[in-house]
mmCIF file with all atom_site columns, C-alpha atoms in Angstrom:
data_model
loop_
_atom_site.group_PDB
_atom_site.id
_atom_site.type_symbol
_atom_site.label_atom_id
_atom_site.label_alt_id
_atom_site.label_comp_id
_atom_site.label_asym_id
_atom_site.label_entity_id
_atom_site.label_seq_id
_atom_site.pdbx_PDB_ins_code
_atom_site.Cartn_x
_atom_site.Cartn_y
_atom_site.Cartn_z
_atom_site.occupancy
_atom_site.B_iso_or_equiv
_atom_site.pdbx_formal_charge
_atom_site.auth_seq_id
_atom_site.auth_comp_id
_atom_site.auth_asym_id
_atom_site.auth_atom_id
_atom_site.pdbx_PDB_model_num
ATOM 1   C CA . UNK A 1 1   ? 21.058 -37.617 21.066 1.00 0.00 ? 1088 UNK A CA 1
ATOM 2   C CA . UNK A 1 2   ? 23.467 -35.715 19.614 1.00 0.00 ? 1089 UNK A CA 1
ATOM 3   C CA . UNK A 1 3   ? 26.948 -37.567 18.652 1.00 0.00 ? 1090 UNK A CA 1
ATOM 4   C CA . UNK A 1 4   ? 30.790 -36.792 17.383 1.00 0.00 ? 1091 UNK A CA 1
ATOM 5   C CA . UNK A 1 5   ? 31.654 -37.488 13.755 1.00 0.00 ? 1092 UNK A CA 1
ATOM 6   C CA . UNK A 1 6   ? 35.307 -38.077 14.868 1.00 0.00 ? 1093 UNK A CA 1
ATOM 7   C CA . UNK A 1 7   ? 36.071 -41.434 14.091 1.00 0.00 ? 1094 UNK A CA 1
ATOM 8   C CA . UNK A 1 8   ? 36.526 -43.630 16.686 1.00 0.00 ? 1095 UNK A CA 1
ATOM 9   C CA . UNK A 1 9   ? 39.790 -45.176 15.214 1.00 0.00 ? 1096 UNK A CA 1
ATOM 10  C CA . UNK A 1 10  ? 41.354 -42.113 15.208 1.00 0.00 ? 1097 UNK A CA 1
ATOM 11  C CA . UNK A 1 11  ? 40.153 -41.276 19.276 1.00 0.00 ? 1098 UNK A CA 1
ATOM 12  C CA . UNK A 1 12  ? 41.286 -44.663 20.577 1.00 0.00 ? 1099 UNK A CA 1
ATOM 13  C CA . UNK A 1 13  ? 44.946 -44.276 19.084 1.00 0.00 ? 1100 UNK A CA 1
ATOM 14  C CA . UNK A 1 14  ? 45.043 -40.778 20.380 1.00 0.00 ? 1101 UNK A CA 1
ATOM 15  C CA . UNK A 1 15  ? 43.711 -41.943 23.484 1.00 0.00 ? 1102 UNK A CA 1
ATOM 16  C CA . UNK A 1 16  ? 46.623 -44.814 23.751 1.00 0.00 ? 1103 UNK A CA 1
ATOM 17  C CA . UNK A 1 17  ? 49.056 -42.215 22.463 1.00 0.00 ? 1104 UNK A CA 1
ATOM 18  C CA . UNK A 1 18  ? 48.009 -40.183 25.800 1.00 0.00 ? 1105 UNK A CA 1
ATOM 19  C CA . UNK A 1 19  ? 48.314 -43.575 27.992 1.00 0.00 ? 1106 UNK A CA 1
ATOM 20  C CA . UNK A 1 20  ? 51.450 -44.234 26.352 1.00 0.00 ? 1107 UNK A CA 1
ATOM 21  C CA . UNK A 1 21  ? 52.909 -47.782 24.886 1.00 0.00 ? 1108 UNK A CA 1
ATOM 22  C CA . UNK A 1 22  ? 54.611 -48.601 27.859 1.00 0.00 ? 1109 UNK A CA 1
ATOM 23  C CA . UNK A 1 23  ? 51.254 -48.584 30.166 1.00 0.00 ? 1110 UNK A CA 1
ATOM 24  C CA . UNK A 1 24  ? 49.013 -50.222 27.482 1.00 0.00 ? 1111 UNK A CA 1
ATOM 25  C CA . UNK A 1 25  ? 49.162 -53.694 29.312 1.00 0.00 ? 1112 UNK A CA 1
ATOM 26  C CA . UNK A 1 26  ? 48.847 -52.285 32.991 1.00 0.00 ? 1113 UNK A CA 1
ATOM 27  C CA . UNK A 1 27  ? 46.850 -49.990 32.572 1.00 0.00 ? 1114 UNK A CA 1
ATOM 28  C CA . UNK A 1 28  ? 42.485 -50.030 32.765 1.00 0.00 ? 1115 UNK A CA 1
ATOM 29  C CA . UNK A 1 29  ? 41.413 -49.069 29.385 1.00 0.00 ? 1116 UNK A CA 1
ATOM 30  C CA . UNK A 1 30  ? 37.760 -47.613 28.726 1.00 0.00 ? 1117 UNK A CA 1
ATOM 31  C CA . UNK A 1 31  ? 35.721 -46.074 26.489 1.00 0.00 ? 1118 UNK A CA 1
ATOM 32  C CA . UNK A 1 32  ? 33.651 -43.421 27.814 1.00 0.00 ? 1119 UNK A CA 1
ATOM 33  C CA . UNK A 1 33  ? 29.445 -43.696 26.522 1.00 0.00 ? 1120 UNK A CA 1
ATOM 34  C CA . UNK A 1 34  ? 27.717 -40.772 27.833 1.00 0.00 ? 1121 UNK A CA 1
ATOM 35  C CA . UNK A 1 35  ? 26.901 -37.817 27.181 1.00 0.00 ? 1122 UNK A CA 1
ATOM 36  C CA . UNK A 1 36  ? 29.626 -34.600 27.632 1.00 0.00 ? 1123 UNK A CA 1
ATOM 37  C CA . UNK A 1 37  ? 28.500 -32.132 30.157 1.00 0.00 ? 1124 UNK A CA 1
ATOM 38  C CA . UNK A 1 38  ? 29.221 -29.441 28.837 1.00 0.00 ? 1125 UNK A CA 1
ATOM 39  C CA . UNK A 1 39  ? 28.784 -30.302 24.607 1.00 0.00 ? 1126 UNK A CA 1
ATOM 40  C CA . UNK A 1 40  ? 26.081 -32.842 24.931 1.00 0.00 ? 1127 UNK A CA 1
ATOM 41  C CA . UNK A 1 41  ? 27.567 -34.779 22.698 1.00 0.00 ? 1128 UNK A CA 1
ATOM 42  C CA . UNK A 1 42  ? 28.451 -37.955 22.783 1.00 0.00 ? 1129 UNK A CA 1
ATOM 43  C CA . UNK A 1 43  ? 30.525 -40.844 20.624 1.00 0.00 ? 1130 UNK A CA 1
ATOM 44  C CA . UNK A 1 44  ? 28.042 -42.536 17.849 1.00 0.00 ? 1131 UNK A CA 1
ATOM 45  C CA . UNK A 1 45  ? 27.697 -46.720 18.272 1.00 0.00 ? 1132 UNK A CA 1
ATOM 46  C CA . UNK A 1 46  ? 29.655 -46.501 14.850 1.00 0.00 ? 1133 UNK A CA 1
ATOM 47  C CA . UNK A 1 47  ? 32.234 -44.765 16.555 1.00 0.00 ? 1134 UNK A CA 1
ATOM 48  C CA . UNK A 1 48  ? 32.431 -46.766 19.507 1.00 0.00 ? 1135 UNK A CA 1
ATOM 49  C CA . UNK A 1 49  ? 32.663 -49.805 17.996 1.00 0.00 ? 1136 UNK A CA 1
ATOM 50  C CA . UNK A 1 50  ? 35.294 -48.641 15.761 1.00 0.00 ? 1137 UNK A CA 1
ATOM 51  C CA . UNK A 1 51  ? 36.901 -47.296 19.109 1.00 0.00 ? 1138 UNK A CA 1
ATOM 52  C CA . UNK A 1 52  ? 36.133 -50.690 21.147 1.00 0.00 ? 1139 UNK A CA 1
ATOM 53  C CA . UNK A 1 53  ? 37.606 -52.623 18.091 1.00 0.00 ? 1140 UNK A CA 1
ATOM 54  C CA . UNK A 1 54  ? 40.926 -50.816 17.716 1.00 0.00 ? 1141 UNK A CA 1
ATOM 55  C CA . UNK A 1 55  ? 41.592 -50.794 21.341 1.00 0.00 ? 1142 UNK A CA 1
ATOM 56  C CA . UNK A 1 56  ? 41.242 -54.692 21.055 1.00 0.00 ? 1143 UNK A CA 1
ATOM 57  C CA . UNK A 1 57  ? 43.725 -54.888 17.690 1.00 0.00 ? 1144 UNK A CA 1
ATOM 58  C CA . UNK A 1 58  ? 46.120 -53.010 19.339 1.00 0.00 ? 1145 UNK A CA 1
ATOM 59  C CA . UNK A 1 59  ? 46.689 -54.591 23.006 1.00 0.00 ? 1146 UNK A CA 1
ATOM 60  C CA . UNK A 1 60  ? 44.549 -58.126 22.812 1.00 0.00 ? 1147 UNK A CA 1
ATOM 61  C CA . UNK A 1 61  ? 42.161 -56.855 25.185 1.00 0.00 ? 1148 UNK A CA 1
ATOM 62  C CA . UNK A 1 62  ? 38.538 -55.350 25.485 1.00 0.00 ? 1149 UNK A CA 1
ATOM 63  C CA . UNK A 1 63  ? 38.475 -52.006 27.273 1.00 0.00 ? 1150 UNK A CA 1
ATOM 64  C CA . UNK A 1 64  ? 35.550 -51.608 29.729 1.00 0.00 ? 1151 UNK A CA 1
ATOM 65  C CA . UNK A 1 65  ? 32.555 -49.681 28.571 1.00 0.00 ? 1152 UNK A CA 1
ATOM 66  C CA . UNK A 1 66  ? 31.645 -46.826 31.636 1.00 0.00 ? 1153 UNK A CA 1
ATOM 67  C CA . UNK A 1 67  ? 28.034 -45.920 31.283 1.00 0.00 ? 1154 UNK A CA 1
ATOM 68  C CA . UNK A 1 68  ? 24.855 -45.360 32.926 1.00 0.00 ? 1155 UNK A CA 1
ATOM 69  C CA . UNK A 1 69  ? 21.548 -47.888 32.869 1.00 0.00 ? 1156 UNK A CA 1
ATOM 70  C CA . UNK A 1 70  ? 20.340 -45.644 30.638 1.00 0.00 ? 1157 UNK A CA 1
ATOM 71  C CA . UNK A 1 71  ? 23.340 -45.802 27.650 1.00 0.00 ? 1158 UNK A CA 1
ATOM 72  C CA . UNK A 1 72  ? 23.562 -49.311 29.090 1.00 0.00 ? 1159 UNK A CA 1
ATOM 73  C CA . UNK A 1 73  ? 19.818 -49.464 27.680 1.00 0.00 ? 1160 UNK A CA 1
ATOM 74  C CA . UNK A 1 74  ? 21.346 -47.844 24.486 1.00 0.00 ? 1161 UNK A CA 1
ATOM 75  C CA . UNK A 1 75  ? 24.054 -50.023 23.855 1.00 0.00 ? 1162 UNK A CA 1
ATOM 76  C CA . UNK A 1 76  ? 22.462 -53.632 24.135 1.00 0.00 ? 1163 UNK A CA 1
ATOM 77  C CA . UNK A 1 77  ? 19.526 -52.309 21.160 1.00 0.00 ? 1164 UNK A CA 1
ATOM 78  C CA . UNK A 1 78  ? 23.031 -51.369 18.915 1.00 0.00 ? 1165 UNK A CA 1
ATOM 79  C CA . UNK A 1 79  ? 23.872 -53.363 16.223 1.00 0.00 ? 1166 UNK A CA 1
ATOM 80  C CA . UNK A 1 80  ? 27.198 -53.606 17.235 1.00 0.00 ? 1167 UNK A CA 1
ATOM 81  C CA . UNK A 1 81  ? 25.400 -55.464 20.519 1.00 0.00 ? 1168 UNK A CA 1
ATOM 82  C CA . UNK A 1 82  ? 27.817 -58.783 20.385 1.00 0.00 ? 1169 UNK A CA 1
ATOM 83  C CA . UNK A 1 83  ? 31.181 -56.557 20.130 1.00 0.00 ? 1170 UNK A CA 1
ATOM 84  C CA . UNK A 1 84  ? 29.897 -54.325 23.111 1.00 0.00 ? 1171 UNK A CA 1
ATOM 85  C CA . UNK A 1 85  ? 29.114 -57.425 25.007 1.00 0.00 ? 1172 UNK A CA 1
ATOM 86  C CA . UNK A 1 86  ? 32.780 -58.544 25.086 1.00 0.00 ? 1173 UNK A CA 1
ATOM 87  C CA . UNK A 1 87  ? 33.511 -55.267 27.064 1.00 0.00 ? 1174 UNK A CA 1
ATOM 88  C CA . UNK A 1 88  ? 33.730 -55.291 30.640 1.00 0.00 ? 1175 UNK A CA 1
ATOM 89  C CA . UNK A 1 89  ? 30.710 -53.160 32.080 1.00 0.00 ? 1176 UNK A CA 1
ATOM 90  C CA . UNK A 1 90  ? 31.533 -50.406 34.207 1.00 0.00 ? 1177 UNK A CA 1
ATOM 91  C CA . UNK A 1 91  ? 28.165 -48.468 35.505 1.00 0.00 ? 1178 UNK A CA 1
ATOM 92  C CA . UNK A 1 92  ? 27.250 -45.276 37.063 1.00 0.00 ? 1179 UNK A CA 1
ATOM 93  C CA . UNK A 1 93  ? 24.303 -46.431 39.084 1.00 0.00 ? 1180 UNK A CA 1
ATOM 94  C CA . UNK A 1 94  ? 22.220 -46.049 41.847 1.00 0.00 ? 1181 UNK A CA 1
ATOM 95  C CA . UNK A 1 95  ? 19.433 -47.121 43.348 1.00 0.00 ? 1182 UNK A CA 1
ATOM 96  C CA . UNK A 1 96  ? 17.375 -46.259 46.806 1.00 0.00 ? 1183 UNK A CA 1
ATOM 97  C CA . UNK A 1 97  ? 17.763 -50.366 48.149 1.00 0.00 ? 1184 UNK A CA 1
ATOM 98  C CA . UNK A 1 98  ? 21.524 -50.314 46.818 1.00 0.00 ? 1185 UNK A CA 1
ATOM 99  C CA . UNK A 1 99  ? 20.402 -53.169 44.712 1.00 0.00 ? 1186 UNK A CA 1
ATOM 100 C CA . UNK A 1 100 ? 21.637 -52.486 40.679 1.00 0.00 ? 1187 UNK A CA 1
ATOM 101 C CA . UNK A 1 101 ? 20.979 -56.566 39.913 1.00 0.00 ? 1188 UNK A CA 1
ATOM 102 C CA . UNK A 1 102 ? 17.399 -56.009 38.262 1.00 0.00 ? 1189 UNK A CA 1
ATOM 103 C CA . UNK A 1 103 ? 19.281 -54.107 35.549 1.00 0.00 ? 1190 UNK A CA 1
ATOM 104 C CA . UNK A 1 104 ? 20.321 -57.177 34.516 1.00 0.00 ? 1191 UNK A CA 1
ATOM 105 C CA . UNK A 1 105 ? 17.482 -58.928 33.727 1.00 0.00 ? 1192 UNK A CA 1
ATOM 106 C CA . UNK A 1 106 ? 16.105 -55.441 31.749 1.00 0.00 ? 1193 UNK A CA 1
ATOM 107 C CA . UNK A 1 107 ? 18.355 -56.685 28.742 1.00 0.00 ? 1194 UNK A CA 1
ATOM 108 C CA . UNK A 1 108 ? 20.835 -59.340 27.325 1.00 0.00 ? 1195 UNK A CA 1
ATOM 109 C CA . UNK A 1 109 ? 23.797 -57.910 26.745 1.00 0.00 ? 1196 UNK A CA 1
ATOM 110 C CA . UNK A 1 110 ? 25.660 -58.259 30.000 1.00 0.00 ? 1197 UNK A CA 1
ATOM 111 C CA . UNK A 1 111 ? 24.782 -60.977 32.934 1.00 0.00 ? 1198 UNK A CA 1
ATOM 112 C CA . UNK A 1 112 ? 26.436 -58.483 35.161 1.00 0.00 ? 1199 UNK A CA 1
ATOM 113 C CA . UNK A 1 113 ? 28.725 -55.369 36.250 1.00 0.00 ? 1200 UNK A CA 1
ATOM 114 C CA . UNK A 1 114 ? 32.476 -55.580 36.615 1.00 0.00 ? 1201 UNK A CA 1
ATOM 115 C CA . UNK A 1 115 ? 32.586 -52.174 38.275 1.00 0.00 ? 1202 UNK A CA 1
ATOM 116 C CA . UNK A 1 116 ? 30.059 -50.465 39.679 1.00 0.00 ? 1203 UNK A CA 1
ATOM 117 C CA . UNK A 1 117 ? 30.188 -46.637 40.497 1.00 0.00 ? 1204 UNK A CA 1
ATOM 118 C CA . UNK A 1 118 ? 28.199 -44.123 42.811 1.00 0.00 ? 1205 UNK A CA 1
ATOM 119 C CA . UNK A 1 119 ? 29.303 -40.594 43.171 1.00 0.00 ? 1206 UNK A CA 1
ATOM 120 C CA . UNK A 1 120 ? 29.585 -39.599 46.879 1.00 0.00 ? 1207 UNK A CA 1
ATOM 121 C CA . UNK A 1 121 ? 29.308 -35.751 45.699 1.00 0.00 ? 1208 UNK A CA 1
ATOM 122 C CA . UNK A 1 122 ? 26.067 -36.865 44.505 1.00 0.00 ? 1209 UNK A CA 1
ATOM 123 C CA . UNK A 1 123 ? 24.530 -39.468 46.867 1.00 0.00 ? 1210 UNK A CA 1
ATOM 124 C CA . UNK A 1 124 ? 26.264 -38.291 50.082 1.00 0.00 ? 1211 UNK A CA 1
ATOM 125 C CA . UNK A 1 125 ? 26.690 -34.502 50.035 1.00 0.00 ? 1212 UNK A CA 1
ATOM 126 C CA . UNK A 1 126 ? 23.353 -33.470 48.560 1.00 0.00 ? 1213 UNK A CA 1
ATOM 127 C CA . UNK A 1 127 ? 20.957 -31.388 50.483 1.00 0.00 ? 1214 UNK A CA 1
ATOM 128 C CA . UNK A 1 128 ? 18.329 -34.391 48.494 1.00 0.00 ? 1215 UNK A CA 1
ATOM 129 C CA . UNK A 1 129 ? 17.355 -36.944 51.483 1.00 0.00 ? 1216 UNK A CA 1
ATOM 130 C CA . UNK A 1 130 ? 15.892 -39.042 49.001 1.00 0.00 ? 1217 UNK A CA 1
ATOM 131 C CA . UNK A 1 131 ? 19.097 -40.203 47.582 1.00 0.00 ? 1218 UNK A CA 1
ATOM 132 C CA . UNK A 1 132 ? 21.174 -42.841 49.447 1.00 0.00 ? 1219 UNK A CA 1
ATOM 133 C CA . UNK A 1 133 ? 24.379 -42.807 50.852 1.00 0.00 ? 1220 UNK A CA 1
ATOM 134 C CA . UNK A 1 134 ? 26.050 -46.045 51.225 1.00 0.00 ? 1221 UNK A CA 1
ATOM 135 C CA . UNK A 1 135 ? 29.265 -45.496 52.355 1.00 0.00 ? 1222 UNK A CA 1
ATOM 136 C CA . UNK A 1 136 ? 31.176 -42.014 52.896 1.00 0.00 ? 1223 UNK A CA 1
ATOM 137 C CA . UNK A 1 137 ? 34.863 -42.510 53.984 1.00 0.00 ? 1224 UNK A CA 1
ATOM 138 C CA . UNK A 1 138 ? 35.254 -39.973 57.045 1.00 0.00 ? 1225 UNK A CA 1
ATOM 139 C CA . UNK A 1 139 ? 37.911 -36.956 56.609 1.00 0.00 ? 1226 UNK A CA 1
ATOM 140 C CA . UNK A 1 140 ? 37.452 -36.570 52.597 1.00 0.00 ? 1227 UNK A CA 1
ATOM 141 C CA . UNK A 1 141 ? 35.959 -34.278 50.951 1.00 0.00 ? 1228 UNK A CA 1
ATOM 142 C CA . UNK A 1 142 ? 32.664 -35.338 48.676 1.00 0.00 ? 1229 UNK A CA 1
ATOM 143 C CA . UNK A 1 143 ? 34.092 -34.638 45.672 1.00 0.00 ? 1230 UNK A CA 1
ATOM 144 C CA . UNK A 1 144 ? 34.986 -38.651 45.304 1.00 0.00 ? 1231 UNK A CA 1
ATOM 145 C CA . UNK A 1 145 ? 33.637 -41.438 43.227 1.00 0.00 ? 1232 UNK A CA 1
ATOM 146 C CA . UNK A 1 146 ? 33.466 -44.967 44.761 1.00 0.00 ? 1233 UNK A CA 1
ATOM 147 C CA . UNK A 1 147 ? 34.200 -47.786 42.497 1.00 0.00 ? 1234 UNK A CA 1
ATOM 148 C CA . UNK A 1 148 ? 33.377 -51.723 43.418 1.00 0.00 ? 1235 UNK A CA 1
ATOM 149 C CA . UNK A 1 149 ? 34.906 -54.707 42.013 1.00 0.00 ? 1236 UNK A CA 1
ATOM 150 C CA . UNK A 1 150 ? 32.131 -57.412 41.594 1.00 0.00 ? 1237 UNK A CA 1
ATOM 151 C CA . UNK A 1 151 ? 34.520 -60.199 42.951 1.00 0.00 ? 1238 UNK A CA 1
ATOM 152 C CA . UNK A 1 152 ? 37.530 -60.456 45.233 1.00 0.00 ? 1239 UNK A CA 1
ATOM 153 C CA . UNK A 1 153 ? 40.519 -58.756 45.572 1.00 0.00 ? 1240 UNK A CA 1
ATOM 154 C CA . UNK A 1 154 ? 42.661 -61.670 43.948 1.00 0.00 ? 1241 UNK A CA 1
ATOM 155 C CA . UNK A 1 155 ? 40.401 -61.393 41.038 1.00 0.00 ? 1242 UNK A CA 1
ATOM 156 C CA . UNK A 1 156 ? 40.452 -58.060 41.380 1.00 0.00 ? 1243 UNK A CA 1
ATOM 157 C CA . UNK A 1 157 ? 44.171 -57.841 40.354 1.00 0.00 ? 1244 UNK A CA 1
ATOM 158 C CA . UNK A 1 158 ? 44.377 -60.973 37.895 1.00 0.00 ? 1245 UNK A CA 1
ATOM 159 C CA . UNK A 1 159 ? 41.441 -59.327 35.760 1.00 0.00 ? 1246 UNK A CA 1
ATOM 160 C CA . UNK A 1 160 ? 42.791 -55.502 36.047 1.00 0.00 ? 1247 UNK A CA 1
ATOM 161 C CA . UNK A 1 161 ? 45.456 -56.163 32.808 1.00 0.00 ? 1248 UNK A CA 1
ATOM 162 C CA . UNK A 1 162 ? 43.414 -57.886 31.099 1.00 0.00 ? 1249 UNK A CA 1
#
């Protein structure tokens, strides 16, 4: 797998720098673990960590990690396992039943998602009948990603800042 040298200190203040001081508590923060389309390359577990740890020295709070089951795979055989595991989970997964909660048992760093993603552009607009479409909101185009909050709306907005 190939992976950036650029220290991950240095990406999340230029990444906060881009959010901007004001928006650092209201704001969702993540780190982004997979691979770049079109470089293939993608931030080391060195790097993350370094990225994961800054983000946390500078606002108080963990950003989420957005991955797939396979860098999800990745990530709980890292050293830095126990710091990643403080990070809300935010996967890019599907399955045919709809059902992502086996993942779950596959490892030990997370007992479950926070958010869970499924690209419509993928699932719902693809000439592929084996892939499932689980909801498609009527009038938009499939160029949308759908994004679900394990837990209720109230929780929804106390955990968002935090």
């Amino acid at each position: 797998m190939p992976k950036t040298d650029t220290s991950g200190t240095v990406q999340a203040d230029q990444y906060m720098a881009m959010v901007g001081t004001n928006n650092l508590t209201n704001e969702l923060l993540a780190l982004d673990f997979e691979e770049h389309k079109k470089t293939g390359k993608i931030i080391s577990f060195d790097n993350a960590a370094l990225f994961v740890q800054r983000i946390y020295e500078k606002t108080g709070r963990y950003p989420f990690l957005y991955c797939n089951r396979a860098n999800m795979e990745l990530l709980s055989k890292s050293i830095h396992k126990s710091l990643f595991s403080k990070c809300p989970l935010w996967i890019i997964s599907l399955q045919k039943d709809g059902n992502i909660s086996h993942l779950f048992n596959e490892h030990d760093i997370w007992k479950s998602y926070t958010l869970w993603q499924f690209s419509c552009e993928i699932n719902c607009c693809s000439q592929n009948n084996n892939i499932p479409c689980f909801y498609k909101v009527m009038g938009l185009e499939c160029g949308i990603d759908y994004n679900i909050y394990n837990g209720t709306c109230s929780d929804l907005i106390e955990h968002w800042n935090k």
